[in-house]
Structure formats: C-alpha cells, structure tokens
Amino acid sequence: MKKILLCVIALLATSVNQAQKNKKATATETALTQHYEKYYKMMLKNNDLDGAIEGLSHLLVLSPSETKKDTLAYMYLQANKSFQALSVAGNSTSDLALRTKAIAFKNLNNPKKAIENYEALLKKNSNVLDAYELAQLQFGIQRFGEAKETILYGLQNSKDEKVRIFIKGNSYIETPIKAAFLNILGLIEYNLDKGNVEKAVAIFDEALKIDPEFLLALENKKGLTSKSEKNKTSENK
C-alpha cells in the first residue's frame, strides 16, 4: 500500500512539474509574440522594410496564419526579393498572394506564369488595373487575340481610373486607363495587319482624344504615319 501511495505522489508531482513547465513555455511564447509585435510595428513606423520582414517572419513562426504569410510575401516583393516572395506565397490564392506572384513572375521575366496569376486575380476582383497589366503581358508574348479580349473588357468596365506607365528608369507618365488600353490596341492592330496603317492610327487618335498629351500614343502615331508616308513615296518612284 505504501508503494502504491508513493507512486501516486510521484505521478502527481510529475504532473504538477509538467503543468508548471507548460505554463512557463506559454508565458515565454506570449512574451516573445508581444515583443515581435512591438518590433514589427516600430519597423513599419520607421519605414524599415528589412526590419519589418524580420519581425513578421518571427511572428509567422510564433503564430502562423495565411494573412501573415501573404503579407510577408508581398513585403519581400517590395524589397525586390521576387524569389523569396514566390517561396513564401506558395499556393495561396488570396488577392494579395496572386498579385504578389503575378508581379514577381513579371520581374523574373516569366510572362506566362505572370499571366496565369493575373488571369486568376481578374476572375476574383474584376480590377481594370490588373486587366491593363494582363493585356501588356499578353501583347508582349504576341497573344494578340487574348490581349484584344482583355482590352475590350477593360474598355467596357473602366471609369475614371488612371494608370502609371514607366518609360525610363523611375520616370513615368500618368494617363486615363482607357487611353492606355487603346494605345495597346493600336499596336495590336498594326501587328495583325501592317498594311493597314490607317486603322492603327485611327485607334491612336481615339486615345489622344482622351489624353492629347499621351506621349506613347503620340510617338506611335508619329512613327506609323512616317512609315506610311515613306512607303507611299517609294511606291510613287
């Protein structure tokens, strides 16, 4: 009977010790979480992107969630770390993850994968700015039919949105998105039928009615008009 009593006391002591250890571990984990939450917020306030990435990485380990993971992936993208962004985003299909993957693949010169993610994103949120990015990528790899469909969708669904177009380094121009869509459409029509310059020029004129200072449409119209005049001069000789 004594032996049994001693065994029970030993088991109770072990249980108490384990409970105390678990309590300490939970307290330590809570303290760490609070520390990195404060650290993460401070880094954001200081505009320290690398520090914020470090803080959020710790928080993701301490308390995993899809929201934290998607945010971390996007932050890696902002830090120009596209490979890391893709690795963290994984198979997530949230709007933020899809946009992160689309831009990351574009940065890594993988337009087909970028297109896949923009298409998935467009099905979810119907954002015409995403449609513009998609149309550019489709045009870039000569998927002219798909690009025309995307542009038509964009023209039908856009309102007063403006798009920023980078031209050299960090230099950019800003124009109504309808004008930007029409500029791509003009280039597509020219590539589909290079003998019908007038059709493409007419589309550039539509873009210039919306934004008379739209540099890309002005240059494209000028280039095609000049080429057409040279061709006519050669024919008359």
mmCIF file of C-alpha atoms in Angstrom:
data_model
loop_
_atom_site.group_PDB
_atom_site.id
_atom_site.type_symbol
_atom_site.label_atom_id
_atom_site.label_comp_id
_atom_site.label_asym_id
_atom_site.label_seq_id
_atom_site.Cartn_x
_atom_site.Cartn_y
_atom_site.Cartn_z
ATOM 1 C CA MET A 1 0.000 0.000 0.000
ATOM 2 C CA LYS A 2 2.896 2.347 0.826
ATOM 3 C CA LYS A 3 4.475 1.637 -2.551
ATOM 4 C CA ILE A 4 1.222 2.442 -4.347
ATOM 5 C CA LEU A 5 0.861 5.688 -2.359
ATOM 6 C CA LEU A 6 4.435 6.697 -3.182
ATOM 7 C CA CYS A 7 3.815 6.019 -6.878
ATOM 8 C CA VAL A 8 0.673 8.165 -6.844
ATOM 9 C CA ILE A 9 2.549 11.008 -5.087
ATOM 10 C CA ALA A 10 5.359 10.728 -7.662
ATOM 11 C CA LEU A 11 2.865 10.856 -10.541
ATOM 12 C CA LEU A 12 1.144 13.888 -9.024
ATOM 13 C CA ALA A 13 4.495 15.642 -8.596
ATOM 14 C CA THR A 14 5.386 14.882 -12.242
ATOM 15 C CA SER A 15 2.040 16.252 -13.424
ATOM 16 C CA VAL A 16 2.487 19.436 -11.401
ATOM 17 C CA ASN A 17 6.025 19.919 -12.761
ATOM 18 C CA GLN A 18 4.832 19.387 -16.328
ATOM 19 C CA ALA A 19 1.978 21.855 -15.845
ATOM 20 C CA GLN A 20 4.415 24.419 -14.471
ATOM 21 C CA LYS A 21 6.749 23.880 -17.452
ATOM 22 C CA ASN A 22 3.856 24.273 -19.896
ATOM 23 C CA LYS A 23 2.773 27.436 -18.113
ATOM 24 C CA LYS A 24 6.305 28.864 -18.328
ATOM 25 C CA ALA A 25 6.559 27.900 -22.018
ATOM 26 C CA THR A 26 3.235 29.596 -22.774
ATOM 27 C CA ALA A 27 4.282 32.707 -20.874
ATOM 28 C CA THR A 28 7.603 32.803 -22.762
ATOM 29 C CA GLU A 29 5.850 32.384 -26.100
ATOM 30 C CA THR A 30 3.371 35.153 -25.237
ATOM 31 C CA ALA A 31 6.208 37.474 -24.215
ATOM 32 C CA LEU A 32 8.051 36.758 -27.481
ATOM 33 C CA THR A 33 4.919 37.377 -29.521
ATOM 34 C CA GLN A 34 4.328 40.697 -27.780
ATOM 35 C CA HIS A 35 7.975 41.651 -28.288
ATOM 36 C CA TYR A 36 7.938 40.966 -32.045
ATOM 37 C CA GLU A 37 4.562 42.635 -32.484
ATOM 38 C CA LYS A 38 6.028 45.817 -30.977
ATOM 39 C CA TYR A 39 9.224 45.361 -33.018
ATOM 40 C CA TYR A 40 7.246 44.856 -36.261
ATOM 41 C CA LYS A 41 5.099 47.951 -35.661
ATOM 42 C CA MET A 42 8.166 50.015 -34.844
ATOM 43 C CA MET A 43 9.920 48.927 -38.052
ATOM 44 C CA LEU A 44 6.844 49.825 -40.093
ATOM 45 C CA LYS A 45 6.708 53.227 -38.428
ATOM 46 C CA ASN A 46 10.399 53.747 -39.228
ATOM 47 C CA ASN A 47 9.892 52.659 -42.858
ATOM 48 C CA ASP A 48 12.482 49.934 -42.250
ATOM 49 C CA LEU A 49 11.365 47.245 -44.688
ATOM 50 C CA ASP A 50 14.079 44.710 -43.853
ATOM 51 C CA GLY A 51 13.367 45.101 -40.137
ATOM 52 C CA ALA A 52 9.630 44.672 -40.729
ATOM 53 C CA ILE A 53 10.297 41.498 -42.736
ATOM 54 C CA GLU A 54 12.390 40.136 -39.866
ATOM 55 C CA GLY A 55 9.719 40.969 -37.289
ATOM 56 C CA LEU A 56 6.893 39.470 -39.325
ATOM 57 C CA SER A 57 8.957 36.327 -40.005
ATOM 58 C CA HIS A 58 9.271 35.750 -36.252
ATOM 59 C CA LEU A 59 5.552 36.376 -35.757
ATOM 60 C CA LEU A 60 4.757 33.873 -38.501
ATOM 61 C CA VAL A 61 6.816 31.203 -36.693
ATOM 62 C CA LEU A 62 5.249 32.014 -33.303
ATOM 63 C CA SER A 63 1.686 32.294 -34.577
ATOM 64 C CA PRO A 64 1.224 31.037 -38.161
ATOM 65 C CA SER A 65 -1.587 32.402 -40.327
ATOM 66 C CA GLU A 66 -2.296 32.770 -44.037
ATOM 67 C CA THR A 67 -2.728 36.528 -43.655
ATOM 68 C CA LYS A 68 0.742 36.916 -42.124
ATOM 69 C CA LYS A 69 2.247 34.686 -44.808
ATOM 70 C CA ASP A 70 0.645 36.614 -47.677
ATOM 71 C CA THR A 71 1.720 39.919 -46.144
ATOM 72 C CA LEU A 72 5.292 38.681 -45.724
ATOM 73 C CA ALA A 73 5.394 37.551 -49.356
ATOM 74 C CA TYR A 74 4.249 40.989 -50.501
ATOM 75 C CA MET A 75 6.857 42.665 -48.311
ATOM 76 C CA TYR A 76 9.588 40.539 -49.893
ATOM 77 C CA LEU A 77 8.294 41.717 -53.274
ATOM 78 C CA GLN A 78 8.519 45.349 -52.132
ATOM 79 C CA ALA A 79 12.122 44.647 -51.114
ATOM 80 C CA ASN A 80 12.869 43.454 -54.675
ATOM 81 C CA LYS A 81 13.237 39.850 -53.496
ATOM 82 C CA SER A 82 10.989 38.108 -56.005
ATOM 83 C CA PHE A 83 12.274 34.569 -55.403
ATOM 84 C CA GLN A 84 11.611 34.862 -51.662
ATOM 85 C CA ALA A 85 8.190 36.382 -52.373
ATOM 86 C CA LEU A 86 7.216 33.414 -54.532
ATOM 87 C CA SER A 87 8.556 30.929 -51.998
ATOM 88 C CA VAL A 88 6.519 32.433 -49.155
ATOM 89 C CA ALA A 89 3.340 32.952 -51.202
ATOM 90 C CA GLY A 90 3.356 29.289 -52.217
ATOM 91 C CA ASN A 91 -0.062 28.058 -53.341
ATOM 92 C CA SER A 92 -2.073 30.805 -51.662
ATOM 93 C CA THR A 93 -4.949 32.126 -53.793
ATOM 94 C CA SER A 94 -5.783 35.293 -51.844
ATOM 95 C CA ASP A 95 -5.928 38.517 -53.858
ATOM 96 C CA LEU A 96 -2.702 39.730 -52.258
ATOM 97 C CA ALA A 97 -0.847 36.459 -52.933
ATOM 98 C CA LEU A 98 -1.993 36.286 -56.567
ATOM 99 C CA ARG A 99 -0.914 39.893 -57.187
ATOM 100 C CA THR A 100 2.416 39.234 -55.464
ATOM 101 C CA LYS A 101 3.064 36.173 -57.626
ATOM 102 C CA ALA A 102 1.992 37.933 -60.822
ATOM 103 C CA ILE A 103 4.375 40.838 -60.241
ATOM 104 C CA ALA A 104 7.183 38.565 -59.028
ATOM 105 C CA PHE A 105 6.978 36.374 -62.138
ATOM 106 C CA LYS A 106 6.908 39.512 -64.297
ATOM 107 C CA ASN A 107 10.046 40.773 -62.520
ATOM 108 C CA LEU A 108 11.719 37.419 -63.157
ATOM 109 C CA ASN A 109 10.878 37.615 -66.872
ATOM 110 C CA ASN A 110 8.383 34.752 -66.756
ATOM 111 C CA PRO A 111 5.382 36.325 -68.526
ATOM 112 C CA LYS A 112 3.417 33.087 -68.905
ATOM 113 C CA LYS A 113 3.339 32.490 -65.148
ATOM 114 C CA ALA A 114 2.600 36.176 -64.563
ATOM 115 C CA ILE A 115 -0.336 35.918 -66.985
ATOM 116 C CA GLU A 116 -1.711 32.855 -65.150
ATOM 117 C CA ASN A 117 -1.798 34.752 -61.861
ATOM 118 C CA TYR A 118 -3.236 37.939 -63.346
ATOM 119 C CA GLU A 119 -5.979 35.891 -65.028
ATOM 120 C CA ALA A 120 -6.834 34.216 -61.702
ATOM 121 C CA LEU A 121 -6.796 37.601 -59.974
ATOM 122 C CA LEU A 122 -9.036 39.202 -62.587
ATOM 123 C CA LYS A 123 -11.635 36.450 -62.166
ATOM 124 C CA LYS A 124 -11.787 37.243 -58.458
ATOM 125 C CA ASN A 125 -11.793 41.025 -58.324
ATOM 126 C CA SER A 126 -12.576 42.443 -61.814
ATOM 127 C CA ASN A 127 -9.963 45.188 -61.361
ATOM 128 C CA VAL A 128 -9.291 47.052 -64.631
ATOM 129 C CA LEU A 129 -5.778 47.976 -63.473
ATOM 130 C CA ASP A 130 -4.999 44.252 -63.303
ATOM 131 C CA ALA A 131 -6.596 43.885 -66.742
ATOM 132 C CA TYR A 132 -4.180 46.504 -68.098
ATOM 133 C CA GLU A 133 -1.173 44.632 -66.690
ATOM 134 C CA LEU A 134 -2.542 41.415 -68.185
ATOM 135 C CA ALA A 135 -3.079 42.997 -71.621
ATOM 136 C CA GLN A 136 0.507 44.276 -71.652
ATOM 137 C CA LEU A 137 1.874 40.830 -70.861
ATOM 138 C CA GLN A 138 -0.324 39.140 -73.465
ATOM 139 C CA PHE A 139 0.767 41.660 -76.082
ATOM 140 C CA GLY A 140 4.404 41.183 -75.075
ATOM 141 C CA ILE A 141 4.351 37.469 -75.977
ATOM 142 C CA GLN A 142 2.170 38.076 -79.053
ATOM 143 C CA ARG A 143 -1.046 36.589 -77.712
ATOM 144 C CA PHE A 144 -2.876 39.228 -79.702
ATOM 145 C CA GLY A 145 -6.318 37.592 -79.629
ATOM 146 C CA GLU A 146 -6.252 37.205 -75.853
ATOM 147 C CA ALA A 147 -4.921 40.738 -75.437
ATOM 148 C CA LYS A 148 -7.783 42.168 -77.531
ATOM 149 C CA GLU A 149 -10.334 40.369 -75.349
ATOM 150 C CA THR A 150 -8.695 41.748 -72.208
ATOM 151 C CA ILE A 151 -8.611 45.266 -73.679
ATOM 152 C CA LEU A 152 -12.290 45.068 -74.661
ATOM 153 C CA TYR A 153 -13.112 44.005 -71.099
ATOM 154 C CA GLY A 154 -11.040 46.888 -69.757
ATOM 155 C CA LEU A 155 -12.658 49.477 -72.021
ATOM 156 C CA GLN A 156 -16.147 48.282 -71.095
ATOM 157 C CA ASN A 157 -15.504 48.254 -67.354
ATOM 158 C CA SER A 158 -13.164 51.207 -66.779
ATOM 159 C CA LYS A 159 -14.417 54.562 -65.498
ATOM 160 C CA ASP A 160 -12.089 57.371 -64.448
ATOM 161 C CA GLU A 161 -9.124 55.217 -63.424
ATOM 162 C CA LYS A 162 -5.643 56.392 -64.295
ATOM 163 C CA VAL A 163 -2.600 54.227 -64.863
ATOM 164 C CA ARG A 164 1.049 54.999 -64.271
ATOM 165 C CA ILE A 165 3.329 53.885 -67.111
ATOM 166 C CA PHE A 166 7.074 53.746 -66.527
ATOM 167 C CA ILE A 167 9.094 54.787 -69.552
ATOM 168 C CA LYS A 168 12.747 55.128 -68.473
ATOM 169 C CA GLY A 169 14.084 54.002 -65.118
ATOM 170 C CA ASN A 170 11.904 55.653 -62.492
ATOM 171 C CA SER A 171 10.413 58.129 -64.965
ATOM 172 C CA TYR A 172 6.731 57.644 -65.654
ATOM 173 C CA ILE A 173 3.691 59.189 -67.242
ATOM 174 C CA GLU A 174 0.136 59.028 -65.970
ATOM 175 C CA THR A 175 -2.858 58.734 -68.280
ATOM 176 C CA PRO A 176 -6.511 57.627 -68.190
ATOM 177 C CA ILE A 177 -6.601 53.844 -68.414
ATOM 178 C CA LYS A 178 -8.929 53.928 -71.443
ATOM 179 C CA ALA A 179 -6.267 55.800 -73.413
ATOM 180 C CA ALA A 180 -3.670 53.262 -72.273
ATOM 181 C CA PHE A 181 -5.854 50.350 -73.403
ATOM 182 C CA LEU A 182 -6.401 51.987 -76.799
ATOM 183 C CA ASN A 183 -2.667 52.517 -77.232
ATOM 184 C CA ILE A 184 -2.036 48.767 -76.855
ATOM 185 C CA LEU A 185 -4.976 48.020 -79.167
ATOM 186 C CA GLY A 186 -3.471 50.258 -81.860
ATOM 187 C CA LEU A 187 -0.189 48.357 -81.645
ATOM 188 C CA ILE A 188 -2.031 45.028 -81.864
ATOM 189 C CA GLU A 189 -3.987 46.074 -84.963
ATOM 190 C CA TYR A 190 -0.793 47.195 -86.643
ATOM 191 C CA ASN A 191 0.950 43.899 -85.857
ATOM 192 C CA LEU A 192 -2.033 41.931 -87.176
ATOM 193 C CA ASP A 193 -2.214 43.918 -90.420
ATOM 194 C CA LYS A 194 0.853 46.037 -91.150
ATOM 195 C CA GLY A 195 -0.570 47.062 -94.485
ATOM 196 C CA ASN A 196 -3.482 48.858 -92.822
ATOM 197 C CA VAL A 197 -1.684 51.653 -91.015
ATOM 198 C CA GLU A 198 -4.757 53.897 -91.116
ATOM 199 C CA LYS A 199 -6.699 51.557 -88.823
ATOM 200 C CA ALA A 200 -3.987 51.625 -86.165
ATOM 201 C CA VAL A 201 -3.554 55.411 -86.491
ATOM 202 C CA ALA A 202 -7.305 55.898 -86.031
ATOM 203 C CA ILE A 203 -7.105 53.982 -82.731
ATOM 204 C CA PHE A 204 -4.177 56.126 -81.560
ATOM 205 C CA ASP A 205 -6.313 59.173 -82.412
ATOM 206 C CA GLU A 206 -9.058 57.798 -80.137
ATOM 207 C CA ALA A 207 -6.508 57.542 -77.330
ATOM 208 C CA LEU A 208 -5.355 61.114 -77.990
ATOM 209 C CA LYS A 209 -8.936 62.405 -77.800
ATOM 210 C CA ILE A 210 -8.975 61.133 -74.223
ATOM 211 C CA ASP A 211 -5.478 62.421 -73.425
ATOM 212 C CA PRO A 212 -3.965 64.793 -76.038
ATOM 213 C CA GLU A 213 -0.619 64.736 -74.164
ATOM 214 C CA PHE A 214 -0.336 60.949 -74.057
ATOM 215 C CA LEU A 215 3.300 60.550 -75.081
ATOM 216 C CA LEU A 216 3.200 56.865 -76.123
ATOM 217 C CA ALA A 217 0.181 57.305 -78.393
ATOM 218 C CA LEU A 218 1.745 60.447 -79.909
ATOM 219 C CA GLU A 219 5.000 58.611 -80.648
ATOM 220 C CA ASN A 220 3.249 55.537 -82.025
ATOM 221 C CA LYS A 221 1.059 57.627 -84.303
ATOM 222 C CA LYS A 222 4.055 59.654 -85.483
ATOM 223 C CA GLY A 223 6.083 56.506 -86.171
ATOM 224 C CA LEU A 224 3.348 54.789 -88.190
ATOM 225 C CA THR A 225 2.426 57.946 -90.109
ATOM 226 C CA SER A 226 6.070 58.471 -91.048
ATOM 227 C CA LYS A 227 6.412 54.840 -92.137
ATOM 228 C CA SER A 228 3.235 55.083 -94.228
ATOM 229 C CA GLU A 229 4.455 58.233 -95.977
ATOM 230 C CA LYS A 230 7.801 56.616 -96.790
ATOM 231 C CA ASN A 231 6.046 53.602 -98.261
ATOM 232 C CA LYS A 232 3.868 55.823 -100.443
ATOM 233 C CA THR A 233 6.922 57.773 -101.632
ATOM 234 C CA SER A 234 8.701 54.524 -102.547
ATOM 235 C CA GLU A 235 5.671 53.301 -104.487
ATOM 236 C CA ASN A 236 5.460 56.547 -106.486
ATOM 237 C CA LYS A 237 9.106 56.348 -107.598
#
